[in-house]
Amino acid sequence: MEKTYFDIISKYISLSGEEKCKMEALKIFHSLKKETILLKEGQYSNKSYLVLQGCIRTYYIIDGEEKTTALFTEMERLSPNCVLNKKPSKHFISCIEDSILAITDHNDEKEIYKKVPKIKHFFRVHLEYLLAKSQYSLDEFKTSSPEQRYISLIKNRPELLNRVPQHQLASYLGVTPQSLSRIRSRIRKENS
Amino acid sequence: MEKTYFDIISKYISLSGEEKCKMEALKIFHSLKKETILLKEGQYSNKSYLVLQGCIRTYYIIDGEEKTTALFTEMERLSPNCVLNKKPSKHFISCIEDSILAITDHNDEKEIYKKVPKIKHFFRVHLEYLLAKSQYSLDEFKTSSPEQRYISLIKNRPELLNRVPQHQLASYLGVTPQSLSRIRSRIRKENS
C-alpha cells in the first residue's frame, strides 16, 4: 500500500529510497474508508489533514441537522481551528470517499521536517495558495447569491458535482436540498 | 521611519545590522495613510500584504454599494486571489487606519528569502495559523446568525469595534447598518 502513497507524492516531490523508508517509519500516510469519521465535535486534536487522494468534509450538527461547511480534495489541507486554539472541536471531519491522507500531529511536524527536510517544502509550499483560496471562498460566500455560488462551483470545482452527495452539496452552498434542485432546473432550462 | 518598521519586526524576529540594511534596500515596508487604496477592482496585481501595524480591508462594489468582506490587523496577511490566478481583481483593498505594511511582490519573494533567509520564516510561520483561522471564519459565517457573529466578534476581535466604521462592520457581518444597530441595542438590553 505504501507504494500507492509514494506514487501520488512523486507527482509533487522526488524522494530517495532512504527518504521513503524514513517516511514509512513516520506513519503519516493513512488509507481510510468512505464515511470514516476523523474528528468529532467536542474532541481535542493535534492533527492536520492533507488530502492525497479522495475527499473529506467538515460538518457541524446544528439543531440535529448536519451542516457541511467545507470540502477538501486532492492537495488541499485542512488545519482544524481546534488544533491551534487547543479547545474542543466544534465540528466533525469525515471521509466522503475512500481517501488517502497525510495526517500530521502538530507537535511532531518539526521532527518530521528534521528527518526528511524535503517534506517541509511539500507540506508548506501550497499554504499561501490555500490561504488565498480560503480568503476568496469567504469573500465569495458573502457577496454572492446561492445561484451564483452554484454557477461558480460548476465553473471552478466541477468534480465536486459527482463526488459529493446532493444534500451535502446543498448545505455547503448554504441552501436546502429543495432550493438546490430548483436552482439546478432553472439553470438547465436557461441552457436548453 | 525604517526604525519604526524594525521596532515592530523585532517583536517577532531578531535581525542583525547587515540584515536590516538588506531589508531596507528591498523596500518592502510601506507607511500608508488611512483610506489609501492599495488595489482596485479590475487591476492585475502580484502583491501580498502583511499588516505590521494598522488595519486594511477588502471590499467589493455590488450594485453601487460597498460590501466589506474581510478585515486584517497586526500580523495578518492578505494574499489576494487575483495574484495566484493571474486574473483582474474582483475587489478593492484599502487602509482603514494609517498602516505600516510589508508589501511583497509574488515574483520577488524567492529573491528576498535568498538575501535575508530569516525573513522567510517571519513571512511563512503564521501561514498555517492564518489558514486555520480563515477556514474557521468561513465555517462560522455559514453556521451562525448575524447576532451570533456579532457576539463572536465582541469575544474574539473586540478591537475591531473601535477601529472599524459601523457601516463597514455591518457589511463584514453580513447585515445592514440598521440591523447591526438593532442587534447592538438588543444585546445591551440583555446585559443591563
Tab-separated table of C-alpha atoms in Angstrom:
chain	number	residue	atom	x	y	z
A	1	MET	CA	0.000	0.000	0.000
A	2	GLU	CA	2.914	2.395	0.778
A	3	LYS	CA	3.787	2.226	-2.916
A	4	THR	CA	0.500	3.965	-3.669
A	5	TYR	CA	1.317	6.863	-1.342
A	6	PHE	CA	4.689	7.362	-2.976
A	7	ASP	CA	3.197	7.086	-6.449
A	8	ILE	CA	0.974	10.032	-5.540
A	9	ILE	CA	3.678	12.001	-3.728
A	10	SER	CA	6.084	11.519	-6.634
A	11	LYS	CA	3.881	13.863	-8.673
A	12	TYR	CA	4.951	16.672	-6.360
A	13	ILE	CA	8.314	15.677	-4.889
A	14	SER	CA	11.121	13.247	-5.652
A	15	LEU	CA	12.155	11.104	-2.652
A	16	SER	CA	15.197	8.803	-2.430
A	17	GLY	CA	14.880	5.211	-1.200
A	18	GLU	CA	16.228	6.257	2.199
A	19	GLU	CA	13.762	9.157	2.446
A	20	LYS	CA	10.891	6.808	1.570
A	21	CYS	CA	11.997	4.418	4.351
A	22	LYS	CA	12.063	7.295	6.834
A	23	MET	CA	8.631	8.476	5.668
A	24	GLU	CA	7.187	4.982	6.054
A	25	ALA	CA	8.555	4.797	9.597
A	26	LEU	CA	6.838	8.101	10.430
A	27	LYS	CA	3.448	6.512	9.646
A	28	ILE	CA	1.810	9.719	8.481
A	29	PHE	CA	0.060	8.213	5.443
A	30	HIS	CA	-3.317	6.623	6.021
A	31	SER	CA	-5.748	4.847	3.762
A	32	LEU	CA	-9.288	5.421	5.016
A	33	LYS	CA	-12.666	4.078	4.004
A	34	LYS	CA	-15.581	6.275	2.909
A	35	GLU	CA	-17.569	7.599	5.894
A	36	THR	CA	-14.690	7.190	8.347
A	37	ILE	CA	-15.060	9.896	10.994
A	38	LEU	CA	-11.698	11.568	11.642
A	39	LEU	CA	-12.774	14.042	14.309
A	40	LYS	CA	-15.925	14.546	16.375
A	41	GLU	CA	-17.441	17.659	17.925
A	42	GLY	CA	-16.109	18.050	21.470
A	43	GLN	CA	-12.841	16.177	20.869
A	44	TYR	CA	-9.401	17.719	21.304
A	45	SER	CA	-6.976	17.211	18.426
A	46	ASN	CA	-3.450	17.976	17.276
A	47	LYS	CA	-3.924	16.677	13.764
A	48	SER	CA	-3.918	18.345	10.351
A	49	TYR	CA	-5.009	16.596	7.157
A	50	LEU	CA	-3.548	16.809	3.675
A	51	VAL	CA	-5.670	15.012	1.070
A	52	LEU	CA	-3.507	12.989	-1.337
A	53	GLN	CA	-6.458	11.200	-2.891
A	54	GLY	CA	-10.186	11.318	-2.127
A	55	CYS	CA	-12.433	13.856	-0.464
A	56	ILE	CA	-13.096	14.861	3.148
A	57	ARG	CA	-15.559	17.333	4.632
A	58	THR	CA	-16.096	19.341	7.802
A	59	TYR	CA	-19.622	19.460	9.158
A	60	TYR	CA	-21.457	20.803	12.184
A	61	ILE	CA	-24.559	19.339	13.787
A	62	ILE	CA	-26.945	22.238	14.447
A	63	ASP	CA	-30.416	21.565	15.868
A	64	GLY	CA	-29.952	17.889	14.965
A	65	GLU	CA	-29.111	18.629	11.344
A	66	GLU	CA	-25.778	18.175	9.578
A	67	LYS	CA	-24.399	21.358	8.039
A	68	THR	CA	-21.477	20.739	5.651
A	69	THR	CA	-19.215	23.792	5.611
A	70	ALA	CA	-16.100	22.766	3.674
A	71	LEU	CA	-14.942	20.136	1.165
A	72	PHE	CA	-11.293	19.187	0.640
A	73	THR	CA	-9.962	17.241	-2.357
A	74	GLU	CA	-6.505	16.382	-3.726
A	75	MET	CA	-3.673	18.544	-2.348
A	76	GLU	CA	-5.975	20.577	-0.123
A	77	ARG	CA	-5.092	20.856	3.528
A	78	LEU	CA	-7.429	21.090	6.497
A	79	SER	CA	-5.971	22.624	9.650
A	80	PRO	CA	-8.783	22.479	12.195
A	81	ASN	CA	-9.063	25.596	14.314
A	82	CYS	CA	-9.243	23.447	17.475
A	83	VAL	CA	-5.620	22.329	16.919
A	84	LEU	CA	-4.367	25.875	17.150
A	85	ASN	CA	-6.663	27.234	19.853
A	86	LYS	CA	-6.391	23.997	21.907
A	87	LYS	CA	-10.140	23.940	22.556
A	88	PRO	CA	-12.623	21.118	21.830
A	89	SER	CA	-13.575	20.862	18.167
A	90	LYS	CA	-16.859	22.493	17.186
A	91	HIS	CA	-17.206	20.298	14.109
A	92	PHE	CA	-16.856	16.808	12.699
A	93	ILE	CA	-14.492	15.696	9.926
A	94	SER	CA	-15.292	12.656	7.791
A	95	CYS	CA	-14.333	10.978	4.512
A	96	ILE	CA	-16.803	11.436	1.643
A	97	GLU	CA	-14.838	8.904	-0.451
A	98	ASP	CA	-12.229	6.223	0.232
A	99	SER	CA	-9.283	8.552	0.833
A	100	ILE	CA	-5.517	8.609	1.243
A	101	LEU	CA	-4.440	11.302	3.671
A	102	ALA	CA	-1.191	12.591	5.163
A	103	ILE	CA	-2.153	13.087	8.802
A	104	THR	CA	0.382	15.036	10.837
A	105	ASP	CA	0.465	15.771	14.528
A	106	HIS	CA	1.094	19.476	15.131
A	107	ASN	CA	3.685	18.623	17.802
A	108	ASP	CA	5.591	16.179	15.571
A	109	GLU	CA	5.935	18.319	12.457
A	110	LYS	CA	9.317	19.785	13.421
A	111	GLU	CA	10.625	16.247	13.998
A	112	ILE	CA	9.316	15.120	10.584
A	113	TYR	CA	10.955	18.099	8.860
A	114	LYS	CA	14.245	17.323	10.642
A	115	LYS	CA	14.185	13.700	9.480
A	116	VAL	CA	13.074	14.424	5.896
A	117	PRO	CA	13.715	18.139	5.190
A	118	LYS	CA	12.233	17.902	1.683
A	119	ILE	CA	8.828	17.134	3.130
A	120	LYS	CA	8.642	20.584	4.742
A	121	HIS	CA	8.505	22.140	1.306
A	122	PHE	CA	5.902	19.559	0.200
A	123	PHE	CA	3.649	20.345	3.172
A	124	ARG	CA	4.162	24.101	3.146
A	125	VAL	CA	4.516	25.108	-0.483
A	126	HIS	CA	0.777	25.283	-1.021
A	127	LEU	CA	-0.080	27.116	2.179
A	128	GLU	CA	-0.102	30.584	0.643
A	129	TYR	CA	-2.172	29.356	-2.291
A	130	LEU	CA	-4.623	27.621	0.076
A	131	LEU	CA	-4.826	30.773	2.219
A	132	ALA	CA	-5.678	32.894	-0.835
A	133	LYS	CA	-8.307	30.343	-1.914
A	134	SER	CA	-9.820	30.201	1.558
A	135	GLN	CA	-9.955	34.004	1.891
A	136	TYR	CA	-11.588	34.176	-1.531
A	137	SER	CA	-14.163	31.473	-0.665
A	138	LEU	CA	-15.309	33.568	2.297
A	139	ASP	CA	-15.498	36.707	0.121
A	140	GLU	CA	-17.483	34.796	-2.476
A	141	PHE	CA	-19.899	33.363	0.087
A	142	LYS	CA	-20.526	36.846	1.496
A	143	THR	CA	-21.029	38.585	-1.834
A	144	SER	CA	-22.977	36.102	-3.955
A	145	SER	CA	-26.433	34.549	-4.138
A	146	PRO	CA	-26.908	30.759	-3.811
A	147	GLU	CA	-27.410	30.569	-7.582
A	148	GLN	CA	-24.173	32.493	-8.225
A	149	ARG	CA	-22.378	30.113	-5.807
A	150	TYR	CA	-23.688	27.094	-7.702
A	151	ILE	CA	-22.579	28.558	-11.055
A	152	SER	CA	-19.138	29.249	-9.548
A	153	LEU	CA	-18.972	25.635	-8.320
A	154	ILE	CA	-19.773	24.329	-11.825
A	155	LYS	CA	-17.014	26.548	-13.216
A	156	ASN	CA	-14.313	26.166	-10.563
A	157	ARG	CA	-14.831	22.810	-8.823
A	158	PRO	CA	-16.983	20.785	-11.254
A	159	GLU	CA	-15.589	17.480	-9.950
A	160	LEU	CA	-17.487	18.009	-6.688
A	161	LEU	CA	-20.833	17.686	-8.507
A	162	ASN	CA	-20.259	13.961	-8.989
A	163	ARG	CA	-18.250	13.264	-5.861
A	164	VAL	CA	-20.387	14.846	-3.137
A	165	PRO	CA	-23.963	13.788	-2.210
A	166	GLN	CA	-26.541	16.421	-3.182
A	167	HIS	CA	-27.743	17.178	0.366
A	168	GLN	CA	-24.139	17.824	1.478
A	169	LEU	CA	-23.507	19.987	-1.580
A	170	ALA	CA	-26.684	21.955	-0.792
A	171	SER	CA	-25.630	22.774	2.759
A	172	TYR	CA	-22.088	23.567	1.542
A	173	LEU	CA	-23.723	26.171	-0.763
A	174	GLY	CA	-25.889	27.461	2.091
A	175	VAL	CA	-29.254	26.279	0.717
A	176	THR	CA	-31.759	23.490	1.341
A	177	PRO	CA	-31.677	20.437	-0.959
A	178	GLN	CA	-35.039	21.648	-2.386
A	179	SER	CA	-33.584	25.067	-3.237
A	180	LEU	CA	-30.589	23.409	-4.901
A	181	SER	CA	-32.963	21.314	-7.050
A	182	ARG	CA	-34.818	24.462	-8.109
A	183	ILE	CA	-31.533	26.248	-8.930
A	184	ARG	CA	-30.362	23.252	-10.995
A	185	SER	CA	-33.566	23.014	-13.006
A	186	ARG	CA	-33.626	26.797	-13.582
A	187	ILE	CA	-30.056	26.657	-14.941
A	188	ARG	CA	-30.887	23.597	-17.082
A	189	LYS	CA	-33.869	25.443	-18.606
A	190	GLU	CA	-31.775	28.569	-19.313
A	191	ASN	CA	-29.156	26.447	-21.093
A	192	SER	CA	-31.562	24.267	-23.083
B	1	MET	CA	10.980	55.821	9.615
B	2	GLU	CA	12.731	52.488	8.955
B	3	LYS	CA	13.465	52.337	12.677
B	4	THR	CA	9.736	52.032	13.292
B	5	TYR	CA	9.428	49.019	10.989
B	6	PHE	CA	12.304	47.285	12.724
B	7	ASP	CA	10.903	48.118	16.156
B	8	ILE	CA	7.764	46.227	15.156
B	9	ILE	CA	9.582	43.370	13.410
B	10	SER	CA	11.893	42.924	16.386
B	11	LYS	CA	8.908	41.596	18.362
B	12	TYR	CA	8.924	38.579	16.036
B	13	ILE	CA	12.448	38.225	14.664
B	14	SER	CA	15.937	39.418	15.557
B	15	LEU	CA	17.790	40.993	12.609
B	16	SER	CA	21.462	41.964	12.508
B	17	GLY	CA	22.583	45.390	11.297
B	18	GLU	CA	23.554	43.892	7.937
B	19	GLU	CA	20.192	42.153	7.591
B	20	LYS	CA	18.404	45.415	8.381
B	21	CYS	CA	20.412	47.185	5.664
B	22	LYS	CA	19.471	44.496	3.159
B	23	MET	CA	15.808	44.707	4.196
B	24	GLU	CA	15.820	48.490	3.787
B	25	ALA	CA	17.270	48.128	0.298
B	26	LEU	CA	14.453	45.714	-0.621
B	27	LYS	CA	11.891	48.475	0.078
B	28	ILE	CA	9.117	46.149	1.162
B	29	PHE	CA	7.973	48.228	4.164
B	30	HIS	CA	5.491	50.977	3.481
B	31	SER	CA	3.841	53.560	5.672
B	32	LEU	CA	0.383	54.368	4.298
B	33	LYS	CA	-2.254	56.900	5.203
B	34	LYS	CA	-5.818	56.000	6.190
B	35	GLU	CA	-8.067	55.495	3.141
B	36	THR	CA	-5.167	54.773	0.773
B	37	ILE	CA	-6.453	52.400	-1.904
B	38	LEU	CA	-3.955	49.559	-2.449
B	39	LEU	CA	-5.810	47.668	-5.167
B	40	LYS	CA	-8.860	48.402	-7.348
B	41	GLU	CA	-11.375	46.094	-8.957
B	42	GLY	CA	-10.186	45.196	-12.460
B	43	GLN	CA	-6.479	45.700	-11.744
B	44	TYR	CA	-3.865	42.964	-12.072
B	45	SER	CA	-1.529	42.522	-9.114
B	46	ASN	CA	1.409	40.465	-7.854
B	47	LYS	CA	1.348	41.871	-4.349
B	48	SER	CA	0.607	40.342	-0.945
B	49	TYR	CA	0.160	42.399	2.214
B	50	LEU	CA	1.309	41.665	5.746
B	51	VAL	CA	-0.051	44.149	8.292
B	52	LEU	CA	2.642	45.205	10.784
B	53	GLN	CA	0.539	48.000	12.250
B	54	GLY	CA	-2.914	49.299	11.373
B	55	CYS	CA	-5.906	47.793	9.624
B	56	ILE	CA	-6.781	47.101	5.970
B	57	ARG	CA	-9.947	45.749	4.395
B	58	THR	CA	-11.112	44.082	1.201
B	59	TYR	CA	-14.375	45.300	-0.280
B	60	TYR	CA	-16.475	44.739	-3.369
B	61	ILE	CA	-18.745	47.272	-5.078
B	62	ILE	CA	-22.013	45.499	-5.832
B	63	ASP	CA	-24.928	47.427	-7.364
B	64	GLY	CA	-23.161	50.650	-6.419
B	65	GLU	CA	-22.762	49.673	-2.768
B	66	GLU	CA	-19.591	48.832	-0.890
B	67	LYS	CA	-19.547	45.378	0.671
B	68	THR	CA	-16.684	44.848	3.153
B	69	THR	CA	-15.752	41.150	3.259
B	70	ALA	CA	-12.548	40.948	5.302
B	71	LEU	CA	-10.561	42.944	7.852
B	72	PHE	CA	-6.857	42.439	8.514
B	73	THR	CA	-4.972	43.744	11.563
B	74	GLU	CA	-1.499	43.222	13.050
B	75	MET	CA	0.340	40.128	11.759
B	76	GLU	CA	-2.484	39.121	9.427
B	77	ARG	CA	-1.646	38.509	5.799
B	78	LEU	CA	-3.805	39.160	2.766
B	79	SER	CA	-2.939	37.177	-0.354
B	80	PRO	CA	-5.397	38.367	-2.986
B	81	ASN	CA	-6.781	35.569	-5.138
B	82	CYS	CA	-6.010	37.613	-8.276
B	83	VAL	CA	-2.264	37.266	-7.587
B	84	LEU	CA	-2.442	33.500	-7.808
B	85	ASN	CA	-4.995	33.114	-10.602
B	86	LYS	CA	-3.447	35.994	-12.607
B	87	LYS	CA	-6.864	37.482	-13.397
B	88	PRO	CA	-8.117	41.042	-12.732
B	89	SER	CA	-9.026	41.645	-9.090
B	90	LYS	CA	-12.704	41.405	-8.226
B	91	HIS	CA	-12.295	43.572	-5.146
B	92	PHE	CA	-10.688	46.685	-3.711
B	93	ILE	CA	-8.173	46.818	-0.841
B	94	SER	CA	-7.827	49.955	1.277
B	95	CYS	CA	-6.418	51.157	4.600
B	96	ILE	CA	-8.954	51.703	7.375
B	97	GLU	CA	-6.257	53.304	9.556
B	98	ASP	CA	-2.792	54.782	8.969
B	99	SER	CA	-0.932	51.498	8.449
B	100	ILE	CA	2.540	50.012	8.178
B	101	LEU	CA	2.581	47.091	5.753
B	102	ALA	CA	5.129	44.659	4.358
B	103	ILE	CA	4.181	44.538	0.684
B	104	THR	CA	5.854	41.766	-1.278
B	105	ASP	CA	5.773	41.021	-4.970
B	106	HIS	CA	4.972	37.363	-5.582
B	107	ASN	CA	7.778	37.145	-8.157
B	108	ASP	CA	10.395	38.691	-5.845
B	109	GLU	CA	9.805	36.596	-2.722
B	110	LYS	CA	12.406	33.951	-3.597
B	111	GLU	CA	14.976	36.728	-4.102
B	112	ILE	CA	14.077	38.276	-0.719
B	113	TYR	CA	14.410	34.907	1.023
B	114	LYS	CA	17.795	34.357	-0.637
B	115	LYS	CA	19.071	37.738	0.532
B	116	VAL	CA	17.658	37.519	4.089
B	117	PRO	CA	16.815	33.846	4.794
B	118	LYS	CA	15.427	34.646	8.260
B	119	ILE	CA	12.625	36.645	6.690
B	120	LYS	CA	11.200	33.521	5.062
B	121	HIS	CA	10.341	32.154	8.476
B	122	PHE	CA	8.884	35.535	9.501
B	123	PHE	CA	6.616	35.640	6.455
B	124	ARG	CA	5.666	31.975	6.459
B	125	VAL	CA	5.473	30.926	10.091
B	126	HIS	CA	1.951	32.217	10.502
B	127	LEU	CA	0.558	30.831	7.267
B	128	GLU	CA	-0.819	27.631	8.785
B	129	TYR	CA	-2.364	29.583	11.650
B	130	LEU	CA	-3.900	32.100	9.221
B	131	LEU	CA	-5.207	29.259	7.054
B	132	ALA	CA	-6.904	27.636	10.066
B	133	LYS	CA	-8.402	30.999	11.072
B	134	SER	CA	-9.628	31.686	7.554
B	135	GLN	CA	-11.189	28.219	7.200
B	136	TYR	CA	-12.867	28.706	10.572
B	137	SER	CA	-14.196	32.171	9.631
B	138	LEU	CA	-15.956	30.663	6.627
B	139	ASP	CA	-17.394	27.841	8.776
B	140	GLU	CA	-18.595	30.391	11.309
B	141	PHE	CA	-20.195	32.615	8.693
B	142	LYS	CA	-22.050	29.615	7.240
B	143	THR	CA	-23.277	28.223	10.554
B	144	SER	CA	-24.203	31.285	12.615
B	145	SER	CA	-26.812	34.034	12.700
B	146	PRO	CA	-25.809	37.716	12.372
B	147	GLU	CA	-26.325	38.098	16.154
B	148	GLN	CA	-24.068	35.116	16.875
B	149	ARG	CA	-21.439	36.597	14.535
B	150	TYR	CA	-21.566	39.912	16.391
B	151	ILE	CA	-21.209	38.165	19.770
B	152	SER	CA	-18.244	36.194	18.381
B	153	LEU	CA	-16.675	39.464	17.177
B	154	ILE	CA	-17.033	41.001	20.655
B	155	LYS	CA	-15.372	37.902	22.121
B	156	ASN	CA	-12.640	37.220	19.561
B	157	ARG	CA	-11.806	40.514	17.830
B	158	PRO	CA	-13.102	43.220	20.208
B	159	GLU	CA	-10.502	45.734	18.970
B	160	LEU	CA	-12.363	45.932	15.642
B	161	LEU	CA	-15.381	47.524	17.346
B	162	ASN	CA	-13.447	50.759	17.877
B	163	ARG	CA	-11.230	50.603	14.818
B	164	VAL	CA	-13.723	49.952	12.016
B	165	PRO	CA	-16.596	52.291	10.991
B	166	GLN	CA	-20.002	50.833	11.845
B	167	HIS	CA	-21.272	50.579	8.257
B	168	GLN	CA	-18.170	48.589	7.265
B	169	LEU	CA	-18.503	46.371	10.323
B	170	ALA	CA	-22.155	45.745	9.425
B	171	SER	CA	-21.390	44.569	5.903
B	172	TYR	CA	-18.451	42.487	7.231
B	173	LEU	CA	-21.029	40.729	9.468
B	174	GLY	CA	-23.433	40.348	6.538
B	175	VAL	CA	-26.132	42.726	7.812
B	176	THR	CA	-27.381	46.246	7.113
B	177	PRO	CA	-26.214	49.069	9.438
B	178	GLN	CA	-29.829	49.243	10.734
B	179	SER	CA	-29.803	45.528	11.641
B	180	LEU	CA	-26.458	45.924	13.398
B	181	SER	CA	-27.907	48.800	15.469
B	182	ARG	CA	-30.872	46.592	16.452
B	183	ILE	CA	-28.542	43.697	17.385
B	184	ARG	CA	-26.379	46.040	19.488
B	185	SER	CA	-29.317	47.509	21.392
B	186	ARG	CA	-30.822	44.022	21.962
B	187	ILE	CA	-27.518	42.829	23.443
B	188	ARG	CA	-27.183	45.991	25.555
B	189	LYS	CA	-30.694	45.431	26.964
B	190	GLU	CA	-29.980	41.763	27.739
B	191	ASN	CA	-26.812	42.730	29.614
B	192	SER	CA	-28.275	45.685	31.518
